Amino acid sequence: MIDAHAHVELFKKDIPLIIQESREKLKGIVDSITEYRKFHIWRSWELLKNDFDFIFPTLGYAPNEAKRGNWEKVKKVERFILEHSGQIYAVGEIGLDFYYARTPEKRENQRKIFEHFLELAVELNKPVVLHARDAEREVFEAIQRAGVRAYFHSYSGDVGLAREIAENGHFIGINTGIGFIPEVRDVAAALEIEGLLVETDAPYMSPFKGEKNKPWNVKITIEEIAKLKNMDFEEVERKTEENTVKFFDIPL
């Protein structure tokens, strides 16, 4: 199993234990190291870099940070990405989140910074990991214009757009919310397995109330997809692993 999207750095003092147990249960984790408030990408990088044989890093700028329009920070993050471009597997997560950005000013800040990092991904010839909430159509149109390959992580938009995304060669992320979010179940049921990646978004989206999510809970996502599609667990596991390796070009 591969967790296609997690934030191991957010476990802080428990990072060594989380990585140790993950190594016992998973083939790898794609960690989306993302600039957001106090979680600076350069600090997160230092916390994880000794495990980059198992953790496959991406670097990005969260839309909920982008709404602040801090271009000094944007440039600092951009420089860090350029300096480490040979070690990352995608640019992201980046995108738009209109659920939290309610004012025109905040949304415009998000748009400009999203476009900036899309251009950087094109320059580096990297795929992108996308955060899209209440703005899925706009994000899709932006990546189509940019001509980048994209992974819509933790997708909870409508089924029609999900099909359009997959038909254009991009991937949809199904997270551990599949057990309690109807929109996630609907998309997982509707799309062919060839268009899906499985993820936890750990420590978020926990399937267990009162607990932080863990990367190995990706097994639950696979189990739920297998039930929905009347497939064997092993077949869903194999295919989603292949999809993850294909999209990120990770060395497994």
PDB file of N, CA and C in Angstrom, residues 10-101:
ATOM      1  N   LEU A  10       3.290  17.036  10.576  1.00  0.00           N
ATOM      2  CA  LEU A  10       2.351  17.594  11.547  1.00  0.00           C
ATOM      3  C   LEU A  10       2.240  16.751  12.819  1.00  0.00           C
ATOM      4  N   PHE A  11       2.865  15.575  12.831  1.00  0.00           N
ATOM      5  CA  PHE A  11       2.857  14.744  14.034  1.00  0.00           C
ATOM      6  C   PHE A  11       3.917  15.183  15.043  1.00  0.00           C
ATOM      7  N   LYS A  12       4.771  16.120  14.636  1.00  0.00           N
ATOM      8  CA  LYS A  12       5.763  16.734  15.524  1.00  0.00           C
ATOM      9  C   LYS A  12       6.604  15.690  16.260  1.00  0.00           C
ATOM     10  N   LYS A  13       6.501  15.637  17.592  1.00  0.00           N
ATOM     11  CA  LYS A  13       7.371  14.757  18.392  1.00  0.00           C
ATOM     12  C   LYS A  13       7.116  13.282  18.115  1.00  0.00           C
ATOM     13  N   ASP A  14       5.980  12.956  17.521  1.00  0.00           N
ATOM     14  CA  ASP A  14       5.649  11.554  17.240  1.00  0.00           C
ATOM     15  C   ASP A  14       6.103  11.113  15.851  1.00  0.00           C
ATOM     16  N   ILE A  15       6.777  11.983  15.117  1.00  0.00           N
ATOM     17  CA  ILE A  15       7.204  11.653  13.754  1.00  0.00           C
ATOM     18  C   ILE A  15       7.979  10.334  13.689  1.00  0.00           C
ATOM     19  N   PRO A  16       9.002  10.111  14.534  1.00  0.00           N
ATOM     20  CA  PRO A  16       9.753   8.848  14.427  1.00  0.00           C
ATOM     21  C   PRO A  16       8.871   7.611  14.588  1.00  0.00           C
ATOM     22  N   LEU A  17       7.932   7.650  15.525  1.00  0.00           N
ATOM     23  CA  LEU A  17       7.048   6.508  15.744  1.00  0.00           C
ATOM     24  C   LEU A  17       6.111   6.297  14.561  1.00  0.00           C
ATOM     25  N   ILE A  18       5.581   7.396  14.016  1.00  0.00           N
ATOM     26  CA  ILE A  18       4.680   7.296  12.868  1.00  0.00           C
ATOM     27  C   ILE A  18       5.416   6.710  11.666  1.00  0.00           C
ATOM     28  N   ILE A  19       6.627   7.152  11.421  1.00  0.00           N
ATOM     29  CA  ILE A  19       7.396   6.640  10.288  1.00  0.00           C
ATOM     30  C   ILE A  19       7.751   5.179  10.506  1.00  0.00           C
ATOM     31  N   GLN A  20       8.151   4.832  11.727  1.00  0.00           N
ATOM     32  CA  GLN A  20       8.521   3.443  12.021  1.00  0.00           C
ATOM     33  C   GLN A  20       7.358   2.490  11.748  1.00  0.00           C
ATOM     34  N   GLU A  21       6.175   2.822  12.268  1.00  0.00           N
ATOM     35  CA  GLU A  21       5.030   1.936  12.050  1.00  0.00           C
ATOM     36  C   GLU A  21       4.577   1.953  10.600  1.00  0.00           C
ATOM     37  N   SER A  22       4.686   3.102   9.959  1.00  0.00           N
ATOM     38  CA  SER A  22       4.322   3.183   8.540  1.00  0.00           C
ATOM     39  C   SER A  22       5.227   2.293   7.694  1.00  0.00           C
ATOM     40  N   ARG A  23       6.497   2.266   8.012  1.00  0.00           N
ATOM     41  CA  ARG A  23       7.441   1.417   7.276  1.00  0.00           C
ATOM     42  C   ARG A  23       7.059  -0.062   7.385  1.00  0.00           C
ATOM     43  N   GLU A  24       6.481  -0.437   8.502  1.00  0.00           N
ATOM     44  CA  GLU A  24       6.089  -1.834   8.714  1.00  0.00           C
ATOM     45  C   GLU A  24       4.843  -2.212   7.916  1.00  0.00           C
ATOM     46  N   LYS A  25       4.032  -1.205   7.552  1.00  0.00           N
ATOM     47  CA  LYS A  25       2.725  -1.504   6.958  1.00  0.00           C
ATOM     48  C   LYS A  25       2.552  -0.995   5.533  1.00  0.00           C
ATOM     49  N   LEU A  26       3.424  -0.086   5.096  1.00  0.00           N
ATOM     50  CA  LEU A  26       3.263   0.546   3.792  1.00  0.00           C
ATOM     51  C   LEU A  26       4.535   0.429   2.961  1.00  0.00           C
ATOM     52  N   LYS A  27       4.382   0.608   1.653  1.00  0.00           N
ATOM     53  CA  LYS A  27       5.539   0.669   0.757  1.00  0.00           C
ATOM     54  C   LYS A  27       6.108   2.082   0.670  1.00  0.00           C
ATOM     55  N   GLY A  28       5.291   3.066   0.995  1.00  0.00           N
ATOM     56  CA  GLY A  28       5.756   4.441   0.939  1.00  0.00           C
ATOM     57  C   GLY A  28       4.647   5.422   1.246  1.00  0.00           C
ATOM     58  N   ILE A  29       5.048   6.670   1.471  1.00  0.00           N
ATOM     59  CA  ILE A  29       4.117   7.777   1.713  1.00  0.00           C
ATOM     60  C   ILE A  29       4.528   8.942   0.824  1.00  0.00           C
ATOM     61  N   VAL A  30       3.580   9.502   0.096  1.00  0.00           N
ATOM     62  CA  VAL A  30       3.812  10.772  -0.583  1.00  0.00           C
ATOM     63  C   VAL A  30       3.411  11.860   0.401  1.00  0.00           C
ATOM     64  N   ASP A  31       4.406  12.629   0.857  1.00  0.00           N
ATOM     65  CA  ASP A  31       4.139  13.660   1.857  1.00  0.00           C
ATOM     66  C   ASP A  31       4.087  15.024   1.185  1.00  0.00           C
ATOM     67  N   SER A  32       2.965  15.684   1.338  1.00  0.00           N
ATOM     68  CA  SER A  32       2.780  17.006   0.753  1.00  0.00           C
ATOM     69  C   SER A  32       3.251  18.050   1.755  1.00  0.00           C
ATOM     70  N   ILE A  33       4.523  18.416   1.659  1.00  0.00           N
ATOM     71  CA  ILE A  33       5.110  19.412   2.554  1.00  0.00           C
ATOM     72  C   ILE A  33       4.650  20.789   2.082  1.00  0.00           C
ATOM     73  N   THR A  34       3.796  21.406   2.869  1.00  0.00           N
ATOM     74  CA  THR A  34       3.070  22.582   2.397  1.00  0.00           C
ATOM     75  C   THR A  34       3.233  23.761   3.356  1.00  0.00           C
ATOM     76  N   GLU A  35       3.527  24.910   2.797  1.00  0.00           N
ATOM     77  CA  GLU A  35       3.653  26.133   3.596  1.00  0.00           C
ATOM     78  C   GLU A  35       2.286  26.553   4.119  1.00  0.00           C
ATOM     79  N   TYR A  36       2.170  26.604   5.443  1.00  0.00           N
ATOM     80  CA  TYR A  36       0.898  27.018   6.038  1.00  0.00           C
ATOM     81  C   TYR A  36       1.120  27.512   7.457  1.00  0.00           C
ATOM     82  N   ARG A  37       0.917  28.786   7.652  1.00  0.00           N
ATOM     83  CA  ARG A  37       1.053  29.418   8.959  1.00  0.00           C
ATOM     84  C   ARG A  37       2.396  29.081   9.595  1.00  0.00           C
ATOM     85  N   LYS A  38       2.372  28.365  10.728  1.00  0.00           N
ATOM     86  CA  LYS A  38       3.621  28.098  11.455  1.00  0.00           C
ATOM     87  C   LYS A  38       4.381  26.903  10.897  1.00  0.00           C
ATOM     88  N   PHE A  39       3.770  26.185   9.967  1.00  0.00           N
ATOM     89  CA  PHE A  39       4.426  25.012   9.396  1.00  0.00           C
ATOM     90  C   PHE A  39       5.169  25.433   8.121  1.00  0.00           C
ATOM     91  N   HIS A  40       6.405  25.876   8.304  1.00  0.00           N
ATOM     92  CA  HIS A  40       7.218  26.325   7.181  1.00  0.00           C
ATOM     93  C   HIS A  40       7.857  25.128   6.489  1.00  0.00           C
ATOM     94  N   ILE A  41       7.882  25.176   5.167  1.00  0.00           N
ATOM     95  CA  ILE A  41       8.342  23.999   4.420  1.00  0.00           C
ATOM     96  C   ILE A  41       9.791  23.653   4.723  1.00  0.00           C
ATOM     97  N   TRP A  42      10.638  24.666   5.006  1.00  0.00           N
ATOM     98  CA  TRP A  42      12.047  24.370   5.267  1.00  0.00           C
ATOM     99  C   TRP A  42      12.222  23.631   6.601  1.00  0.00           C
ATOM    100  N   ARG A  43      11.370  23.932   7.564  1.00  0.00           N
ATOM    101  CA  ARG A  43      11.427  23.203   8.833  1.00  0.00           C
ATOM    102  C   ARG A  43      10.880  21.784   8.665  1.00  0.00           C
ATOM    103  N   SER A  44       9.784  21.658   7.965  1.00  0.00           N
ATOM    104  CA  SER A  44       9.207  20.331   7.730  1.00  0.00           C
ATOM    105  C   SER A  44      10.180  19.449   6.966  1.00  0.00           C
ATOM    106  N   TRP A  45      10.850  20.035   5.993  1.00  0.00           N
ATOM    107  CA  TRP A  45      11.833  19.296   5.187  1.00  0.00           C
ATOM    108  C   TRP A  45      12.908  18.700   6.093  1.00  0.00           C
ATOM    109  N   GLU A  46      13.418  19.475   7.013  1.00  0.00           N
ATOM    110  CA  GLU A  46      14.471  19.009   7.916  1.00  0.00           C
ATOM    111  C   GLU A  46      13.976  17.852   8.783  1.00  0.00           C
ATOM    112  N   LEU A  47      12.705  17.889   9.183  1.00  0.00           N
ATOM    113  CA  LEU A  47      12.155  16.843  10.029  1.00  0.00           C
ATOM    114  C   LEU A  47      12.027  15.504   9.298  1.00  0.00           C
ATOM    115  N   LEU A  48      11.880  15.545   7.986  1.00  0.00           N
ATOM    116  CA  LEU A  48      11.578  14.329   7.224  1.00  0.00           C
ATOM    117  C   LEU A  48      12.709  13.842   6.336  1.00  0.00           C
ATOM    118  N   LYS A  49      13.697  14.656   6.064  1.00  0.00           N
ATOM    119  CA  LYS A  49      14.654  14.372   4.987  1.00  0.00           C
ATOM    120  C   LYS A  49      15.452  13.084   5.182  1.00  0.00           C
ATOM    121  N   ASN A  50      15.646  12.649   6.420  1.00  0.00           N
ATOM    122  CA  ASN A  50      16.397  11.415   6.639  1.00  0.00           C
ATOM    123  C   ASN A  50      15.609  10.166   6.256  1.00  0.00           C
ATOM    124  N   ASP A  51      14.348  10.332   5.938  1.00  0.00           N
ATOM    125  CA  ASP A  51      13.503   9.193   5.554  1.00  0.00           C
ATOM    126  C   ASP A  51      13.002   9.304   4.112  1.00  0.00           C
ATOM    127  N   PHE A  52      13.736  10.031   3.288  1.00  0.00           N
ATOM    128  CA  PHE A  52      13.297  10.210   1.906  1.00  0.00           C
ATOM    129  C   PHE A  52      13.500   8.966   1.027  1.00  0.00           C
ATOM    130  N   ASP A  53      13.968   7.874   1.630  1.00  0.00           N
ATOM    131  CA  ASP A  53      13.945   6.594   0.925  1.00  0.00           C
ATOM    132  C   ASP A  53      12.568   5.947   1.014  1.00  0.00           C
ATOM    133  N   PHE A  54      11.730   6.447   1.920  1.00  0.00           N
ATOM    134  CA  PHE A  54      10.392   5.905   2.155  1.00  0.00           C
ATOM    135  C   PHE A  54       9.314   6.969   1.969  1.00  0.00           C
ATOM    136  N   ILE A  55       9.643   8.195   2.356  1.00  0.00           N
ATOM    137  CA  ILE A  55       8.744   9.332   2.172  1.00  0.00           C
ATOM    138  C   ILE A  55       9.140  10.055   0.892  1.00  0.00           C
ATOM    139  N   PHE A  56       8.167  10.252   0.006  1.00  0.00           N
ATOM    140  CA  PHE A  56       8.412  10.900  -1.279  1.00  0.00           C
ATOM    141  C   PHE A  56       7.812  12.307  -1.219  1.00  0.00           C
ATOM    142  N   PRO A  57       8.653  13.340  -1.114  1.00  0.00           N
ATOM    143  CA  PRO A  57       8.152  14.687  -0.805  1.00  0.00           C
ATOM    144  C   PRO A  57       7.669  15.477  -2.026  1.00  0.00           C
ATOM    145  N   THR A  58       6.646  16.275  -1.788  1.00  0.00           N
ATOM    146  CA  THR A  58       6.259  17.350  -2.697  1.00  0.00           C
ATOM    147  C   THR A  58       6.378  18.645  -1.897  1.00  0.00           C
ATOM    148  N   LEU A  59       6.423  19.760  -2.582  1.00  0.00           N
ATOM    149  CA  LEU A  59       6.507  21.060  -1.912  1.00  0.00           C
ATOM    150  C   LEU A  59       5.460  22.005  -2.476  1.00  0.00           C
ATOM    151  N   GLY A  60       4.731  22.676  -1.582  1.00  0.00           N
ATOM    152  CA  GLY A  60       3.682  23.559  -2.068  1.00  0.00           C
ATOM    153  C   GLY A  60       3.347  24.692  -1.119  1.00  0.00           C
ATOM    154  N   TYR A  61       2.243  25.350  -1.427  1.00  0.00           N
ATOM    155  CA  TYR A  61       1.807  26.555  -0.708  1.00  0.00           C
ATOM    156  C   TYR A  61       0.293  26.468  -0.543  1.00  0.00           C
ATOM    157  N   ALA A  62      -0.162  26.274   0.683  1.00  0.00           N
ATOM    158  CA  ALA A  62      -1.579  26.035   0.939  1.00  0.00           C
ATOM    159  C   ALA A  62      -2.440  27.230   0.537  1.00  0.00           C
ATOM    160  N   PRO A  63      -3.589  26.982  -0.082  1.00  0.00           N
ATOM    161  CA  PRO A  63      -4.466  28.100  -0.446  1.00  0.00           C
ATOM    162  C   PRO A  63      -4.937  28.912   0.748  1.00  0.00           C
ATOM    163  N   ASN A  64      -5.045  28.276   1.906  1.00  0.00           N
ATOM    164  CA  ASN A  64      -5.483  29.033   3.084  1.00  0.00           C
ATOM    165  C   ASN A  64      -4.373  29.905   3.640  1.00  0.00           C
ATOM    166  N   GLU A  65      -3.157  29.708   3.192  1.00  0.00           N
ATOM    167  CA  GLU A  65      -2.085  30.664   3.447  1.00  0.00           C
ATOM    168  C   GLU A  65      -2.063  31.702   2.327  1.00  0.00           C
ATOM    169  N   ALA A  66      -2.336  31.244   1.104  1.00  0.00           N
ATOM    170  CA  ALA A  66      -2.310  32.135  -0.058  1.00  0.00           C
ATOM    171  C   ALA A  66      -3.330  33.264   0.056  1.00  0.00           C
ATOM    172  N   LYS A  67      -4.426  33.031   0.754  1.00  0.00           N
ATOM    173  CA  LYS A  67      -5.460  34.070   0.856  1.00  0.00           C
ATOM    174  C   LYS A  67      -4.945  35.332   1.535  1.00  0.00           C
ATOM    175  N   ARG A  68      -3.824  35.221   2.256  1.00  0.00           N
ATOM    176  CA  ARG A  68      -3.244  36.370   2.944  1.00  0.00           C
ATOM    177  C   ARG A  68      -2.457  37.269   1.997  1.00  0.00           C
ATOM    178  N   GLY A  69      -2.071  36.724   0.839  1.00  0.00           N
ATOM    179  CA  GLY A  69      -1.392  37.533  -0.170  1.00  0.00           C
ATOM    180  C   GLY A  69       0.002  37.990   0.227  1.00  0.00           C
ATOM    181  N   ASN A  70       0.725  37.140   0.969  1.00  0.00           N
ATOM    182  CA  ASN A  70       2.072  37.495   1.429  1.00  0.00           C
ATOM    183  C   ASN A  70       3.095  37.095   0.367  1.00  0.00           C
ATOM    184  N   TRP A  71       3.416  38.026  -0.536  1.00  0.00           N
ATOM    185  CA  TRP A  71       4.311  37.700  -1.644  1.00  0.00           C
ATOM    186  C   TRP A  71       5.766  37.561  -1.220  1.00  0.00           C
ATOM    187  N   GLU A  72       6.138  38.151  -0.107  1.00  0.00           N
ATOM    188  CA  GLU A  72       7.497  37.933   0.415  1.00  0.00           C
ATOM    189  C   GLU A  72       7.679  36.458   0.780  1.00  0.00           C
ATOM    190  N   LYS A  73       6.662  35.894   1.426  1.00  0.00           N
ATOM    191  CA  LYS A  73       6.714  34.473   1.762  1.00  0.00           C
ATOM    192  C   LYS A  73       6.627  33.609   0.502  1.00  0.00           C
ATOM    193  N   VAL A  74       5.802  33.994  -0.445  1.00  0.00           N
ATOM    194  CA  VAL A  74       5.693  33.251  -1.706  1.00  0.00           C
ATOM    195  C   VAL A  74       7.064  33.116  -2.363  1.00  0.00           C
ATOM    196  N   LYS A  75       7.798  34.212  -2.429  1.00  0.00           N
ATOM    197  CA  LYS A  75       9.103  34.190  -3.075  1.00  0.00           C
ATOM    198  C   LYS A  75      10.085  33.310  -2.307  1.00  0.00           C
ATOM    199  N   LYS A  76      10.002  33.323  -0.986  1.00  0.00           N
ATOM    200  CA  LYS A  76      10.873  32.489  -0.161  1.00  0.00           C
ATOM    201  C   LYS A  76      10.582  31.008  -0.410  1.00  0.00           C
ATOM    202  N   VAL A  77       9.300  30.656  -0.478  1.00  0.00           N
ATOM    203  CA  VAL A  77       8.905  29.273  -0.764  1.00  0.00           C
ATOM    204  C   VAL A  77       9.334  28.882  -2.171  1.00  0.00           C
ATOM    205  N   GLU A  78       9.144  29.775  -3.112  1.00  0.00           N
ATOM    206  CA  GLU A  78       9.558  29.507  -4.489  1.00  0.00           C
ATOM    207  C   GLU A  78      11.055  29.194  -4.561  1.00  0.00           C
ATOM    208  N   ARG A  79      11.862  29.982  -3.877  1.00  0.00           N
ATOM    209  CA  ARG A  79      13.313  29.741  -3.877  1.00  0.00           C
ATOM    210  C   ARG A  79      13.637  28.364  -3.297  1.00  0.00           C
ATOM    211  N   PHE A  80      12.943  27.996  -2.230  1.00  0.00           N
ATOM    212  CA  PHE A  80      13.192  26.690  -1.612  1.00  0.00           C
ATOM    213  C   PHE A  80      12.830  25.560  -2.576  1.00  0.00           C
ATOM    214  N   ILE A  81      11.718  25.709  -3.276  1.00  0.00           N
ATOM    215  CA  ILE A  81      11.312  24.692  -4.246  1.00  0.00           C
ATOM    216  C   ILE A  81      12.338  24.578  -5.361  1.00  0.00           C
ATOM    217  N   LEU A  82      12.810  25.707  -5.867  1.00  0.00           N
ATOM    218  CA  LEU A  82      13.819  25.684  -6.928  1.00  0.00           C
ATOM    219  C   LEU A  82      15.106  25.008  -6.454  1.00  0.00           C
ATOM    220  N   GLU A  83      15.492  25.284  -5.219  1.00  0.00           N
ATOM    221  CA  GLU A  83      16.718  24.695  -4.676  1.00  0.00           C
ATOM    222  C   GLU A  83      16.604  23.183  -4.485  1.00  0.00           C
ATOM    223  N   HIS A  84      15.382  22.687  -4.283  1.00  0.00           N
ATOM    224  CA  HIS A  84      15.181  21.265  -4.004  1.00  0.00           C
ATOM    225  C   HIS A  84      14.381  20.565  -5.105  1.00  0.00           C
ATOM    226  N   SER A  85      14.330  21.170  -6.269  1.00  0.00           N
ATOM    227  CA  SER A  85      13.480  20.646  -7.347  1.00  0.00           C
ATOM    228  C   SER A  85      13.874  19.234  -7.771  1.00  0.00           C
ATOM    229  N   GLY A  86      15.138  18.902  -7.633  1.00  0.00           N
ATOM    230  CA  GLY A  86      15.581  17.566  -8.025  1.00  0.00           C
ATOM    231  C   GLY A  86      15.186  16.474  -7.055  1.00  0.00           C
ATOM    232  N   GLN A  87      14.692  16.865  -5.886  1.00  0.00           N
ATOM    233  CA  GLN A  87      14.336  15.889  -4.855  1.00  0.00           C
ATOM    234  C   GLN A  87      12.833  15.748  -4.657  1.00  0.00           C
ATOM    235  N   ILE A  88      12.034  16.532  -5.356  1.00  0.00           N
ATOM    236  CA  ILE A  88      10.587  16.476  -5.152  1.00  0.00           C
ATOM    237  C   ILE A  88       9.900  15.789  -6.320  1.00  0.00           C
ATOM    238  N   TYR A  89       8.697  15.303  -6.055  1.00  0.00           N
ATOM    239  CA  TYR A  89       7.950  14.516  -7.037  1.00  0.00           C
ATOM    240  C   TYR A  89       6.754  15.270  -7.610  1.00  0.00           C
ATOM    241  N   ALA A  90       6.491  16.452  -7.068  1.00  0.00           N
ATOM    242  CA  ALA A  90       5.409  17.297  -7.585  1.00  0.00           C
ATOM    243  C   ALA A  90       5.498  18.646  -6.888  1.00  0.00           C
ATOM    244  N   VAL A  91       4.782  19.615  -7.444  1.00  0.00           N
ATOM    245  CA  VAL A  91       4.567  20.895  -6.780  1.00  0.00           C
ATOM    246  C   VAL A  91       3.176  20.826  -6.147  1.00  0.00           C
ATOM    247  N   GLY A  92       3.120  21.034  -4.851  1.00  0.00           N
ATOM    248  CA  GLY A  92       1.830  20.978  -4.185  1.00  0.00           C
ATOM    249  C   GLY A  92       1.943  20.586  -2.729  1.00  0.00           C
ATOM    250  N   GLU A  93       0.920  20.814  -1.938  1.00  0.00           N
ATOM    251  CA  GLU A  93      -0.356  21.102  -2.534  1.00  0.00           C
ATOM    252  C   GLU A  93      -0.519  22.599  -2.770  1.00  0.00           C
ATOM    253  N   ILE A  94      -1.202  22.916  -3.847  1.00  0.00           N
ATOM    254  CA  ILE A  94      -1.552  24.275  -4.217  1.00  0.00           C
ATOM    255  C   ILE A  94      -3.012  24.252  -4.667  1.00  0.00           C
ATOM    256  N   GLY A  95      -3.611  25.438  -4.817  1.00  0.00           N
ATOM    257  CA  GLY A  95      -4.983  25.432  -5.316  1.00  0.00           C
ATOM    258  C   GLY A  95      -5.821  26.574  -4.809  1.00  0.00           C
ATOM    259  N   LEU A  96      -7.126  26.317  -4.709  1.00  0.00           N
ATOM    260  CA  LEU A  96      -8.097  27.309  -4.272  1.00  0.00           C
ATOM    261  C   LEU A  96      -9.018  26.687  -3.231  1.00  0.00           C
ATOM    262  N   ASP A  97      -9.328  27.452  -2.199  1.00  0.00           N
ATOM    263  CA  ASP A  97     -10.271  27.012  -1.180  1.00  0.00           C
ATOM    264  C   ASP A  97     -11.208  28.174  -0.868  1.00  0.00           C
ATOM    265  N   PHE A  98     -12.340  28.185  -1.556  1.00  0.00           N
ATOM    266  CA  PHE A  98     -13.291  29.284  -1.389  1.00  0.00           C
ATOM    267  C   PHE A  98     -14.211  29.079  -0.185  1.00  0.00           C
ATOM    268  N   TYR A  99     -14.127  27.917   0.446  1.00  0.00           N
ATOM    269  CA  TYR A  99     -14.892  27.690   1.668  1.00  0.00           C
ATOM    270  C   TYR A  99     -14.386  28.619   2.772  1.00  0.00           C
ATOM    271  N   TYR A 100     -13.069  28.763   2.844  1.00  0.00           N
ATOM    272  CA  TYR A 100     -12.460  29.614   3.870  1.00  0.00           C
ATOM    273  C   TYR A 100     -12.151  31.016   3.360  1.00  0.00           C
ATOM    274  N   ALA A 101     -11.942  31.159   2.080  1.00  0.00           N
ATOM    275  CA  ALA A 101     -11.694  32.487   1.506  1.00  0.00           C
ATOM    276  C   ALA A 101     -13.031  33.044   1.027  1.00  0.00           C
TER     277      ALA A 101
END
